[in-house]
Amino acid sequence: MENRNKRNLFARECIVMALLKLIKEKPFSSITISELTAKAGVSRITFYRNYTSKEEVLTSYIHDILYDYIQTHSNGKDHSGIFYDRAHVAHALRYFDQYRDFIDGLIECGFGILFLNELTSIALQIWNPDKQPSLNNQLIAYVGMLYNLYIAWKDNGRKESLDYLIDDAYHICVRAFHFE
């Protein structure tokens, strides 16, 4: 059973990576499942055992990396501090950079909004479980700011260091949320 799960995880990873390569070559809408499975080196049966569509490949992987994002931050348990403190800003932007190929691919094929929506949803669940309207708006602004700064950094060829981007984002948070 364990070998089967490992093979399945490997097949899913191959499908995601193949889709990212194909996205760089042609529009997302023109990628066929046959092309995708050939590029991934898996059968169509394997694809449909794991996914119902190309879009699900993206959304499923977004869920996987965001689950990992939560787990890697304070071991998934302690989300203490203020959501926009330096540690949280740094963790988010370093994590985006760790998955730059995937996130850049999402943005390039017009699906960056999926990542933004899922990230916003997670931030709201973690930081605003009581659903306070004013905090809701702050979290939406915070996540949007991080996401848009990342895109601007990417579009500018990542000329500044990641540490510079983190410092810049943190200082924006300080000014926007009156924190220091």
mmCIF file of C-alpha atoms in Angstrom, residues 10-160:
data_model
loop_
_atom_site.group_PDB
_atom_site.id
_atom_site.type_symbol
_atom_site.label_atom_id
_atom_site.label_comp_id
_atom_site.label_asym_id
_atom_site.label_seq_id
_atom_site.Cartn_x
_atom_site.Cartn_y
_atom_site.Cartn_z
ATOM 1 C CA PHE A 10 5.216 10.687 -7.899
ATOM 2 C CA ALA A 11 2.711 10.519 -10.774
ATOM 3 C CA ARG A 12 0.881 13.586 -9.454
ATOM 4 C CA GLU A 13 4.162 15.495 -9.174
ATOM 5 C CA CYS A 14 5.093 14.495 -12.736
ATOM 6 C CA ILE A 15 1.724 15.735 -13.991
ATOM 7 C CA VAL A 16 2.119 19.091 -12.235
ATOM 8 C CA MET A 17 5.669 19.587 -13.543
ATOM 9 C CA ALA A 18 4.638 18.587 -17.067
ATOM 10 C CA LEU A 19 1.748 21.048 -16.982
ATOM 11 C CA LEU A 20 4.113 23.825 -15.881
ATOM 12 C CA LYS A 21 6.450 23.043 -18.793
ATOM 13 C CA LEU A 22 3.569 23.018 -21.262
ATOM 14 C CA ILE A 23 2.224 26.322 -19.914
ATOM 15 C CA LYS A 24 5.542 27.908 -20.906
ATOM 16 C CA GLU A 25 5.195 26.531 -24.437
ATOM 17 C CA LYS A 26 1.565 27.256 -25.272
ATOM 18 C CA PRO A 27 -1.706 28.688 -23.951
ATOM 19 C CA PHE A 28 -3.295 26.711 -21.123
ATOM 20 C CA SER A 29 -6.555 26.310 -23.041
ATOM 21 C CA SER A 30 -4.825 24.544 -25.931
ATOM 22 C CA ILE A 31 -3.050 21.944 -23.781
ATOM 23 C CA THR A 32 -4.703 18.557 -24.163
ATOM 24 C CA ILE A 33 -4.806 15.787 -21.593
ATOM 25 C CA SER A 34 -3.021 13.537 -24.107
ATOM 26 C CA GLU A 35 -0.163 16.042 -24.435
ATOM 27 C CA LEU A 36 -0.020 16.456 -20.689
ATOM 28 C CA THR A 37 0.122 12.744 -19.925
ATOM 29 C CA ALA A 38 2.717 12.142 -22.650
ATOM 30 C CA LYS A 39 4.907 14.930 -21.260
ATOM 31 C CA ALA A 40 4.436 13.578 -17.712
ATOM 32 C CA GLY A 41 5.168 9.992 -18.748
ATOM 33 C CA VAL A 42 1.928 8.688 -17.242
ATOM 34 C CA SER A 43 -1.181 7.115 -18.697
ATOM 35 C CA ARG A 44 -4.490 8.887 -19.191
ATOM 36 C CA ILE A 45 -5.938 6.407 -16.694
ATOM 37 C CA THR A 46 -3.432 7.618 -14.093
ATOM 38 C CA PHE A 47 -4.388 11.203 -14.868
ATOM 39 C CA TYR A 48 -8.122 10.572 -14.459
ATOM 40 C CA ARG A 49 -7.549 8.512 -11.323
ATOM 41 C CA ASN A 50 -6.096 11.654 -9.749
ATOM 42 C CA TYR A 51 -7.821 14.564 -11.494
ATOM 43 C CA THR A 52 -10.934 15.490 -13.423
ATOM 44 C CA SER A 53 -9.390 18.385 -15.368
ATOM 45 C CA LYS A 54 -6.239 20.418 -15.999
ATOM 46 C CA GLU A 55 -7.647 23.087 -13.696
ATOM 47 C CA GLU A 56 -7.881 20.555 -10.892
ATOM 48 C CA VAL A 57 -4.170 19.791 -11.320
ATOM 49 C CA LEU A 58 -3.497 23.437 -10.474
ATOM 50 C CA THR A 59 -6.001 23.789 -7.638
ATOM 51 C CA SER A 60 -4.937 20.513 -6.049
ATOM 52 C CA TYR A 61 -1.286 21.534 -6.098
ATOM 53 C CA ILE A 62 -2.176 24.954 -4.686
ATOM 54 C CA HIS A 63 -3.903 23.189 -1.782
ATOM 55 C CA ASP A 64 -0.879 20.933 -1.280
ATOM 56 C CA ILE A 65 1.643 23.762 -1.153
ATOM 57 C CA LEU A 66 -0.537 25.950 1.051
ATOM 58 C CA TYR A 67 -1.083 23.066 3.469
ATOM 59 C CA ASP A 68 2.698 22.715 3.560
ATOM 60 C CA TYR A 69 2.978 26.497 4.041
ATOM 61 C CA ILE A 70 0.862 26.238 7.194
ATOM 62 C CA GLN A 71 2.810 23.230 8.464
ATOM 63 C CA THR A 72 6.215 24.823 7.901
ATOM 64 C CA HIS A 73 5.206 27.984 9.708
ATOM 65 C CA SER A 74 5.484 27.361 13.438
ATOM 66 C CA ASN A 75 4.958 23.654 12.828
ATOM 67 C CA GLY A 76 1.386 24.370 11.832
ATOM 68 C CA LYS A 77 0.372 25.150 15.408
ATOM 69 C CA ASP A 78 1.475 28.482 16.741
ATOM 70 C CA HIS A 79 0.457 31.452 14.665
ATOM 71 C CA SER A 80 1.241 33.877 17.427
ATOM 72 C CA GLY A 81 2.290 37.437 16.924
ATOM 73 C CA ILE A 82 0.701 39.841 14.530
ATOM 74 C CA PHE A 83 -0.021 38.564 11.043
ATOM 75 C CA TYR A 84 2.033 41.335 9.460
ATOM 76 C CA ASP A 85 5.109 41.126 11.681
ATOM 77 C CA ARG A 86 8.500 40.622 10.044
ATOM 78 C CA ALA A 87 8.540 36.857 10.679
ATOM 79 C CA HIS A 88 5.228 36.299 8.910
ATOM 80 C CA VAL A 89 6.101 38.593 6.003
ATOM 81 C CA ALA A 90 9.443 36.816 5.564
ATOM 82 C CA HIS A 91 7.885 33.357 5.769
ATOM 83 C CA ALA A 92 5.276 34.201 3.138
ATOM 84 C CA LEU A 93 7.660 35.762 0.636
ATOM 85 C CA ARG A 94 10.324 33.091 1.102
ATOM 86 C CA TYR A 95 7.657 30.469 0.554
ATOM 87 C CA PHE A 96 6.430 32.190 -2.618
ATOM 88 C CA ASP A 97 10.019 32.216 -3.848
ATOM 89 C CA GLN A 98 10.462 28.535 -3.000
ATOM 90 C CA TYR A 99 7.546 27.745 -5.324
ATOM 91 C CA ARG A 100 8.390 30.429 -7.875
ATOM 92 C CA ASP A 101 8.156 28.125 -10.917
ATOM 93 C CA PHE A 102 4.664 27.021 -9.977
ATOM 94 C CA ILE A 103 3.397 30.460 -8.934
ATOM 95 C CA ASP A 104 4.962 32.116 -11.986
ATOM 96 C CA GLY A 105 3.313 29.481 -14.185
ATOM 97 C CA LEU A 106 -0.059 30.151 -12.568
ATOM 98 C CA ILE A 107 0.329 33.876 -13.167
ATOM 99 C CA GLU A 108 1.466 33.409 -16.768
ATOM 100 C CA CYS A 109 -1.537 31.258 -17.676
ATOM 101 C CA GLY A 110 -4.018 33.557 -15.966
ATOM 102 C CA PHE A 111 -4.659 31.400 -12.906
ATOM 103 C CA GLY A 112 -2.768 33.473 -10.344
ATOM 104 C CA ILE A 113 -6.114 34.501 -8.886
ATOM 105 C CA LEU A 114 -6.621 30.882 -7.748
ATOM 106 C CA PHE A 115 -3.484 31.114 -5.637
ATOM 107 C CA LEU A 116 -4.454 34.540 -4.296
ATOM 108 C CA ASN A 117 -7.957 33.357 -3.365
ATOM 109 C CA GLU A 118 -6.702 30.236 -1.584
ATOM 110 C CA LEU A 119 -3.992 32.160 0.243
ATOM 111 C CA THR A 120 -6.548 34.751 1.342
ATOM 112 C CA SER A 121 -8.891 32.015 2.539
ATOM 113 C CA ILE A 122 -6.142 30.419 4.629
ATOM 114 C CA ALA A 123 -5.108 33.771 6.125
ATOM 115 C CA LEU A 124 -8.716 34.450 7.118
ATOM 116 C CA GLN A 125 -9.077 31.003 8.709
ATOM 117 C CA ILE A 126 -5.844 31.287 10.680
ATOM 118 C CA TRP A 127 -5.916 34.930 11.721
ATOM 119 C CA ASN A 128 -9.622 35.723 11.878
ATOM 120 C CA PRO A 129 -11.545 32.665 13.045
ATOM 121 C CA ASP A 130 -14.144 34.949 14.679
ATOM 122 C CA LYS A 131 -14.762 36.720 11.352
ATOM 123 C CA GLN A 132 -14.300 40.290 12.570
ATOM 124 C CA PRO A 133 -15.097 42.542 9.567
ATOM 125 C CA SER A 134 -12.283 45.066 10.102
ATOM 126 C CA LEU A 135 -9.673 42.330 10.546
ATOM 127 C CA ASN A 136 -11.100 40.585 7.491
ATOM 128 C CA ASN A 137 -10.384 43.668 5.382
ATOM 129 C CA GLN A 138 -6.877 44.045 6.822
ATOM 130 C CA LEU A 139 -6.059 40.425 6.008
ATOM 131 C CA ILE A 140 -7.397 40.744 2.481
ATOM 132 C CA ALA A 141 -5.264 43.874 1.985
ATOM 133 C CA TYR A 142 -2.213 42.181 3.529
ATOM 134 C CA VAL A 143 -2.393 39.074 1.353
ATOM 135 C CA GLY A 144 -3.084 41.153 -1.752
ATOM 136 C CA MET A 145 -0.112 43.386 -0.975
ATOM 137 C CA LEU A 146 2.251 40.418 -0.586
ATOM 138 C CA TYR A 147 0.963 38.793 -3.757
ATOM 139 C CA ASN A 148 1.187 41.976 -5.826
ATOM 140 C CA LEU A 149 4.656 42.839 -4.514
ATOM 141 C CA TYR A 150 5.762 39.339 -5.489
ATOM 142 C CA ILE A 151 4.365 39.817 -9.001
ATOM 143 C CA ALA A 152 6.055 43.217 -9.357
ATOM 144 C CA TRP A 153 9.352 41.711 -8.153
ATOM 145 C CA LYS A 154 8.980 38.852 -10.646
ATOM 146 C CA ASP A 155 8.028 41.173 -13.509
ATOM 147 C CA ASN A 156 11.048 43.373 -12.737
ATOM 148 C CA GLY A 157 13.352 40.394 -13.174
ATOM 149 C CA ARG A 158 13.931 39.880 -9.445
ATOM 150 C CA LYS A 159 16.659 42.529 -9.555
ATOM 151 C CA GLU A 160 16.429 43.273 -5.844
#
